[in-house]
Tab-separated table of C-alpha atoms in Angstrom:
chain	number	residue	atom	x	y	z
A	96	MET	CA	3.026	-13.506	12.166
A	97	ASP	CA	-0.500	-12.097	11.953
A	98	VAL	CA	-2.274	-11.352	8.678
A	99	LEU	CA	-1.528	-7.614	8.699
A	100	SER	CA	2.173	-8.226	9.397
A	101	ASP	CA	2.334	-10.642	6.472
A	102	LEU	CA	0.721	-8.125	4.114
A	103	LEU	CA	2.876	-5.226	5.280
A	104	ASP	CA	5.994	-7.391	5.109
A	105	GLY	CA	5.584	-7.377	1.328
A	106	VAL	CA	5.789	-3.565	1.090
A	107	ARG	CA	9.001	-2.701	-0.747
A	108	ALA	CA	9.300	0.671	-2.497
A	109	ARG	CA	11.725	0.829	-5.416
A	110	GLY	CA	12.419	4.193	-7.018
A	111	ALA	CA	9.566	5.891	-5.164
A	112	LEU	CA	8.560	9.361	-6.315
A	113	PHE	CA	8.957	12.214	-3.843
A	114	SER	CA	8.087	15.891	-4.020
A	115	LYS	CA	7.898	18.800	-1.599
A	116	SER	CA	5.548	21.692	-2.368
A	117	ILE	CA	5.929	25.004	-0.518
A	118	MET	CA	3.132	27.375	-1.517
A	119	ASN	CA	1.332	30.626	-0.798
A	120	PRO	CA	-2.493	30.342	-1.089
A	121	PRO	CA	-4.255	30.155	-3.418
A	122	TRP	CA	-2.605	27.104	-4.955
A	123	GLY	CA	-3.498	23.768	-6.451
A	124	VAL	CA	-1.181	20.814	-7.112
A	125	ARG	CA	-2.360	18.045	-9.412
A	126	PHE	CA	-0.529	14.731	-9.174
A	127	ALA	CA	-0.828	13.150	-12.611
A	128	HIS	CA	1.611	10.243	-12.327
A	129	ASP	CA	-1.170	7.767	-11.445
A	130	SER	CA	0.931	5.844	-8.930
A	131	PRO	CA	-0.738	2.854	-7.269
A	132	LEU	CA	-0.444	4.447	-3.824
A	133	THR	CA	0.539	7.921	-2.629
A	134	LEU	CA	1.110	9.327	0.854
A	135	VAL	CA	0.704	13.079	1.340
A	136	THR	CA	1.453	14.839	4.627
A	137	MET	CA	0.560	18.449	5.423
A	138	VAL	CA	3.746	19.455	7.229
A	139	ARG	CA	2.475	22.965	7.878
A	140	GLY	CA	-0.564	24.956	6.869
A	141	ARG	CA	-3.693	23.303	5.504
A	142	ALA	CA	-5.140	22.087	2.215
A	143	TRP	CA	-7.988	20.059	0.727
A	144	ILE	CA	-7.958	16.811	-1.238
A	145	VAL	CA	-10.249	17.490	-4.165
A	146	PRO	CA	-11.717	14.308	-5.692
A	147	GLU	CA	-12.997	14.113	-9.244
A	148	GLU	CA	-16.453	13.733	-7.702
A	149	GLY	CA	-17.623	14.273	-4.144
A	150	THR	CA	-16.801	16.556	-1.233
A	151	PRO	CA	-13.237	17.829	-0.670
A	152	LEU	CA	-11.452	16.453	2.412
A	153	GLU	CA	-9.484	18.836	4.623
A	154	LEU	CA	-5.831	18.191	5.486
A	155	ALA	CA	-4.751	20.016	8.646
A	156	THR	CA	-1.178	20.424	9.848
A	157	GLY	CA	0.368	17.004	10.517
A	158	ASP	CA	-2.427	15.033	8.839
A	159	THR	CA	-1.551	12.301	6.355
A	160	ALA	CA	-3.731	11.050	3.522
A	161	ILE	CA	-3.175	7.780	1.668
A	162	LEU	CA	-4.546	7.871	-1.853
A	163	ARG	CA	-5.062	4.728	-3.893
A	164	SER	CA	-5.272	4.701	-7.688
A	165	PRO	CA	-6.769	4.657	-10.245
A	166	GLY	CA	-6.737	8.221	-11.429
A	167	PRO	CA	-4.819	11.425	-10.692
A	168	HIS	CA	-5.679	13.595	-7.710
A	169	THR	CA	-5.588	17.279	-6.776
A	170	ILE	CA	-4.667	18.967	-3.492
A	171	ALA	CA	-5.443	22.649	-3.150
A	172	HIS	CA	-5.807	25.622	-0.781
A	173	PRO	CA	-8.581	26.686	-0.919
A	174	ALA	CA	-10.470	23.711	-2.365
A	175	ASP	CA	-11.546	25.670	-5.462
A	176	ALA	CA	-8.128	27.153	-6.192
A	177	PRO	CA	-6.881	26.937	-9.789
A	178	THR	CA	-4.126	24.467	-10.608
A	179	SER	CA	-0.696	25.971	-9.965
A	180	CYS	CA	1.302	22.998	-11.184
A	181	VAL	CA	0.997	19.411	-12.363
A	182	VAL	CA	3.447	16.878	-10.908
A	183	LEU	CA	4.447	14.293	-13.526
A	184	ASP	CA	7.150	12.623	-11.444
A	185	GLY	CA	9.679	13.463	-8.772
A	186	ASN	CA	11.642	15.799	-11.041
A	187	ARG	CA	9.133	17.092	-13.604
A	188	CYS	CA	6.419	19.648	-12.931
A	189	LEU	CA	4.313	21.637	-15.358
A	190	GLY	CA	2.922	25.110	-14.785
A	191	PRO	CA	-0.712	26.135	-15.336
A	192	ASP	CA	0.055	26.758	-19.005
A	193	GLY	CA	1.348	23.196	-19.521
A	194	ALA	CA	4.970	24.291	-19.856
A	195	PRO	CA	7.742	23.119	-17.508
A	196	LEU	CA	7.929	25.247	-14.377
A	197	THR	CA	10.369	28.109	-14.528
A	198	GLU	CA	13.566	28.137	-12.502
A	199	GLU	CA	11.924	30.575	-10.083
A	200	ALA	CA	9.502	27.821	-9.013
A	201	ASP	CA	12.287	25.265	-8.584
A	202	LEU	CA	13.417	25.498	-4.949
A	203	GLY	CA	15.801	22.547	-5.051
A	204	LEU	CA	15.892	18.816	-5.688
A	205	ARG	CA	12.327	17.421	-5.632
A	206	THR	CA	11.136	20.778	-4.227
A	207	TYR	CA	9.050	23.464	-5.860
A	208	GLY	CA	6.807	26.373	-4.909
A	209	THR	CA	6.779	30.097	-4.341
A	210	SER	CA	9.364	30.480	-1.536
A	211	THR	CA	10.931	28.348	1.172
A	212	ASP	CA	9.099	30.260	3.921
A	213	ALA	CA	5.611	30.052	2.334
A	214	PRO	CA	2.911	29.046	4.883
A	215	ASP	CA	1.816	25.743	3.278
A	216	LEU	CA	4.219	22.814	2.987
A	217	LEU	CA	3.013	19.557	1.452
A	218	LEU	CA	5.152	16.414	1.384
A	219	SER	CA	4.316	13.634	-1.104
A	220	GLY	CA	5.713	10.137	-1.589
A	221	SER	CA	4.385	7.726	-4.218
A	222	TYR	CA	4.970	4.085	-5.050
A	223	GLU	CA	5.871	3.800	-8.721
A	224	VAL	CA	5.414	0.041	-9.163
A	225	ALA	CA	2.184	-1.687	-8.135
A	226	GLY	CA	4.142	-4.911	-7.634
A	227	ASP	CA	5.884	-3.284	-4.647
A	228	LEU	CA	2.604	-3.573	-2.727
A	229	ASN	CA	0.618	-6.617	-1.713
A	230	ARG	CA	-2.480	-6.937	-3.909
A	231	ARG	CA	-4.635	-8.076	-0.968
A	232	LEU	CA	-3.517	-5.017	1.019
A	233	LEU	CA	-4.359	-2.667	-1.856
A	234	SER	CA	-7.795	-4.188	-2.317
A	235	ALA	CA	-8.537	-3.648	1.396
A	236	LEU	CA	-7.994	0.118	1.240
A	237	PRO	CA	-10.549	2.782	0.298
A	238	PRO	CA	-9.657	5.275	-2.467
A	239	VAL	CA	-8.722	7.867	0.181
A	240	LEU	CA	-8.014	7.316	3.871
A	241	MET	CA	-7.068	9.935	6.432
A	242	VAL	CA	-4.724	9.575	9.406
A	243	PRO	CA	-4.977	12.618	11.735
A	244	ALA	CA	-1.832	14.167	13.160
A	245	ASP	CA	-2.598	12.994	16.702
A	246	HIS	CA	-2.609	9.339	15.564
A	247	CYS	CA	1.074	9.288	14.540
A	248	HIS	CA	4.037	10.769	16.404
A	249	ASP	CA	6.934	8.936	14.730
A	250	GLY	CA	8.729	11.931	13.216
A	251	LEU	CA	9.106	10.211	9.838
A	252	GLY	CA	7.929	13.320	7.965
A	253	ALA	CA	10.856	15.304	9.357
A	254	LEU	CA	13.284	12.526	8.418
A	255	ILE	CA	11.945	12.457	4.841
A	256	GLN	CA	12.292	16.230	4.565
A	257	GLU	CA	15.884	16.085	5.794
A	258	GLU	CA	16.726	13.352	3.295
A	259	ILE	CA	15.140	15.274	0.400
A	260	ASP	CA	17.176	18.350	1.335
A	261	CYS	CA	20.445	16.379	1.539
A	262	PRO	CA	21.137	14.562	-1.766
A	263	ALA	CA	23.821	12.243	-0.408
A	264	PRO	CA	24.772	8.964	-2.112
A	265	GLY	CA	22.090	6.337	-1.602
A	266	GLN	CA	19.365	8.944	-1.169
A	267	GLN	CA	16.768	7.053	-3.206
A	268	LEU	CA	17.252	3.870	-1.190
A	269	VAL	CA	16.855	5.751	2.099
A	270	LEU	CA	13.743	7.529	0.828
A	271	ASP	CA	12.274	4.201	-0.320
A	272	ARG	CA	12.685	2.683	3.129
A	273	LEU	CA	11.318	5.797	4.854
A	274	LEU	CA	8.240	5.651	2.620
A	275	ASP	CA	7.727	1.990	3.572
A	276	LEU	CA	7.951	2.855	7.267
A	277	ALA	CA	5.587	5.793	6.878
A	278	LEU	CA	3.010	3.657	5.072
A	279	ILE	CA	3.228	0.830	7.618
A	280	SER	CA	2.930	3.109	10.657
A	281	ARG	CA	0.000	5.054	9.226
A	282	LEU	CA	-1.893	1.986	8.069
A	283	ARG	CA	-1.473	0.438	11.486
A	284	ALA	CA	-2.841	3.626	13.059
A	285	TRP	CA	-5.725	3.764	10.582
A	286	PHE	CA	-6.774	0.150	11.089
A	287	THR	CA	-7.233	0.820	14.817
A	288	SER	CA	-8.912	4.235	14.500
A	289	PRO	CA	-12.479	4.729	15.811
A	290	GLY	CA	-15.129	4.640	13.103
A	291	VAL	CA	-12.910	2.824	10.575
A	292	ARG	CA	-14.364	-0.281	8.952
A	293	PRO	CA	-11.315	-2.500	8.395
A	294	PRO	CA	-11.412	-5.512	6.048
A	295	ALA	CA	-13.053	-8.672	7.326
A	296	TRP	CA	-9.787	-10.580	7.777
A	297	TYR	CA	-8.463	-7.825	10.081
A	298	THR	CA	-11.537	-7.895	12.311
A	299	ALA	CA	-11.481	-11.697	12.326
A	300	MET	CA	-7.977	-11.741	13.846
A	301	ALA	CA	-9.508	-10.673	17.171
A	302	ASP	CA	-11.761	-13.742	17.255
A	303	PRO	CA	-10.234	-16.493	19.445
A	304	ILE	CA	-11.124	-19.262	16.989
A	305	VAL	CA	-10.849	-17.669	13.542
A	306	GLY	CA	-7.868	-15.556	14.588
A	307	ARG	CA	-5.982	-18.694	15.592
A	308	ALA	CA	-6.861	-20.394	12.300
A	309	LEU	CA	-5.600	-17.365	10.353
A	310	ARG	CA	-2.333	-17.289	12.296
A	311	LEU	CA	-1.805	-21.010	11.729
A	312	MET	CA	-2.227	-20.618	7.961
A	313	HIS	CA	0.020	-17.553	7.797
A	314	ASN	CA	2.723	-18.998	10.025
A	315	ARG	CA	2.801	-22.379	8.238
A	316	PRO	CA	1.346	-21.936	4.723
A	317	ALA	CA	3.118	-25.047	3.392
A	318	HIS	CA	1.613	-27.334	6.021
A	319	PRO	CA	-0.999	-29.745	4.580
A	320	TRP	CA	-3.868	-28.039	6.338
A	321	THR	CA	-7.422	-29.334	6.135
A	322	VAL	CA	-10.518	-27.956	7.771
A	323	ALA	CA	-10.316	-30.902	10.164
A	324	SER	CA	-6.716	-30.252	11.213
A	325	LEU	CA	-7.324	-26.521	11.621
A	326	ALA	CA	-10.429	-27.232	13.677
A	327	GLU	CA	-8.475	-29.611	15.893
A	328	HIS	CA	-5.823	-26.965	16.587
A	329	CYS	CA	-8.566	-24.425	17.320
A	330	GLY	CA	-10.464	-26.774	19.618
A	331	VAL	CA	-13.739	-26.786	17.677
A	332	SER	CA	-15.567	-29.028	15.226
A	333	ARG	CA	-15.009	-28.843	11.475
A	334	ALA	CA	-18.530	-27.552	10.920
A	335	SER	CA	-18.146	-24.884	13.593
A	336	LEU	CA	-14.831	-23.625	12.203
A	337	ALA	CA	-16.064	-23.606	8.609
A	338	ARG	CA	-19.229	-21.730	9.546
A	339	HIS	CA	-17.522	-19.248	11.864
A	340	PHE	CA	-14.587	-18.608	9.506
A	341	THR	CA	-16.812	-18.009	6.472
A	342	ALA	CA	-19.063	-15.671	8.427
A	343	LEU	CA	-16.183	-13.494	9.669
A	344	VAL	CA	-13.699	-13.621	6.781
A	345	GLY	CA	-16.139	-13.919	3.885
A	346	THR	CA	-14.597	-17.046	2.336
A	347	PRO	CA	-14.236	-20.675	3.495
A	348	PRO	CA	-10.945	-21.631	5.175
A	349	MET	CA	-9.562	-23.656	2.257
A	350	THR	CA	-10.432	-20.910	-0.235
A	351	TYR	CA	-8.615	-18.364	1.907
A	352	LEU	CA	-5.606	-20.677	2.229
A	353	ALA	CA	-5.438	-21.247	-1.534
A	354	GLU	CA	-5.530	-17.493	-2.221
A	355	TRP	CA	-2.837	-16.855	0.375
A	356	ARG	CA	-0.592	-19.570	-1.055
A	357	VAL	CA	-1.028	-18.147	-4.555
A	358	ASP	CA	-0.133	-14.662	-3.267
A	359	LEU	CA	3.060	-16.057	-1.733
A	360	ALA	CA	3.889	-17.952	-4.913
A	361	ALA	CA	3.301	-14.830	-7.030
A	362	GLU	CA	5.862	-12.877	-4.993
A	363	ARG	CA	8.455	-15.646	-5.276
A	364	LEU	CA	7.875	-16.068	-8.999
A	365	ARG	CA	8.869	-12.458	-9.612
A	366	GLY	CA	11.321	-12.031	-6.761
A	367	THR	CA	13.416	-15.186	-7.179
A	368	ASP	CA	14.727	-17.521	-9.885
A	369	GLU	CA	13.375	-20.635	-8.134
A	370	THR	CA	11.695	-23.235	-10.302
A	371	VAL	CA	7.914	-23.407	-10.305
A	372	ASP	CA	8.162	-26.854	-8.730
A	373	ALA	CA	10.315	-25.561	-5.854
A	374	ILE	CA	7.958	-22.650	-5.270
A	375	ALA	CA	4.976	-24.991	-5.361
A	376	ARG	CA	6.438	-27.175	-2.627
A	377	GLY	CA	7.444	-24.115	-0.623
A	378	VAL	CA	3.886	-22.771	-0.439
A	379	GLY	CA	2.087	-26.044	0.153
A	380	TYR	CA	1.485	-27.737	-3.216
A	381	SER	CA	2.913	-31.149	-3.979
A	382	THR	CA	3.687	-30.443	-7.635
A	383	ALA	CA	4.058	-27.590	-10.093
A	384	PHE	CA	0.892	-28.828	-11.795
A	385	ALA	CA	-1.105	-28.450	-8.577
A	386	LEU	CA	0.161	-24.900	-8.090
A	387	SER	CA	-0.549	-24.085	-11.732
A	388	ALA	CA	-4.145	-25.232	-11.382
A	389	ALA	CA	-4.647	-23.127	-8.238
A	390	PHE	CA	-2.862	-20.137	-9.760
A	391	LYS	CA	-5.000	-20.293	-12.882
A	392	ARG	CA	-8.167	-20.538	-10.801
A	393	VAL	CA	-7.278	-17.612	-8.519
A	394	ARG	CA	-5.481	-15.238	-10.904
A	395	GLY	CA	-6.557	-16.361	-14.357
A	396	VAL	CA	-2.996	-17.017	-15.581
A	397	THR	CA	-0.419	-19.753	-15.077
A	398	PRO	CA	2.637	-19.246	-12.845
A	399	THR	CA	4.868	-19.071	-15.920
A	400	GLU	CA	2.672	-16.429	-17.548
A	401	HIS	CA	2.717	-14.420	-14.330
A	402	ARG	CA	6.510	-14.603	-14.106
A	403	ARG	CA	6.969	-13.476	-17.720
A	404	SER	CA	4.472	-10.626	-17.597
A	405	PRO	CA	5.894	-7.139	-16.985
A	406	LEU	CA	5.401	-5.511	-13.606
A	407	PRO	CA	2.527	-3.000	-13.720
A	408	THR	CA	3.729	0.578	-13.281
A	409	THR	CA	0.408	2.319	-12.756
A	410	GLY	CA	-2.566	1.758	-10.546
A	411	GLN	CA	-3.082	-1.830	-11.635
A	412	VAL	CA	-3.039	-4.409	-8.859
A	413	ALA	CA	-0.173	-6.843	-9.414
């Protein structure tokens, strides 16, 4: 697997928040649930993402925006429109007066607005738990990124709409998986878009030497890698690999490997009941003590403290 595949493989929505807004301009929807990551797609019509500071960003028909916490966000048409409603979660919306929206604004499950045939339709899906997303992936994303309509033709927006409109058993699970697919496909499109400055590790994957070293570490994280053994597999000297890797990725090879192993251990600590010793051996450390030392150095807590701590439910990075 490559680095991006490894990071996206950890995306697992659980109880994601969904809402569909169907509005006549002027309107403004404020999302106040402070989810760690939100996808919004302009199914029809247009709108503007209005940041707390800075210039509004236009959303045309079919465009998707990915918004990373912290902080709530507003989407409006036009950009200076007053707030029509505040979305607290998938089933609770407040009107401009702070009171729950009236039945007239409730157009169905997870759907609200003025009428079903209004010109602007906005679809929103939000991750509720920061632990559902890889912390390294979150840190690589800007606060707002845009994926134009012509960069994605997967039809996932239509599938999400159909699922929202058909509350069959298992609906939440299906919506969770559709949100994962939508995020993965749009991030993949964004990473390869002209003018985008992807994170250093993504750019480094294209390098014949550093890219091979990254794939070796991701494919076999438990292997007792050293700079010398990586260099041998890459066909270069230790000094050349260390210099080239640090220049492209931003950290030395062994530092990167330690951080990746700790990320893997962190997922297994919360996702399994394996012992710390078993997890340590599974990610490349000979003992639980060795993993604990690395974990403390990278994350500031011990593996046991990490396992016992509650999952963050806001924009914190897990």
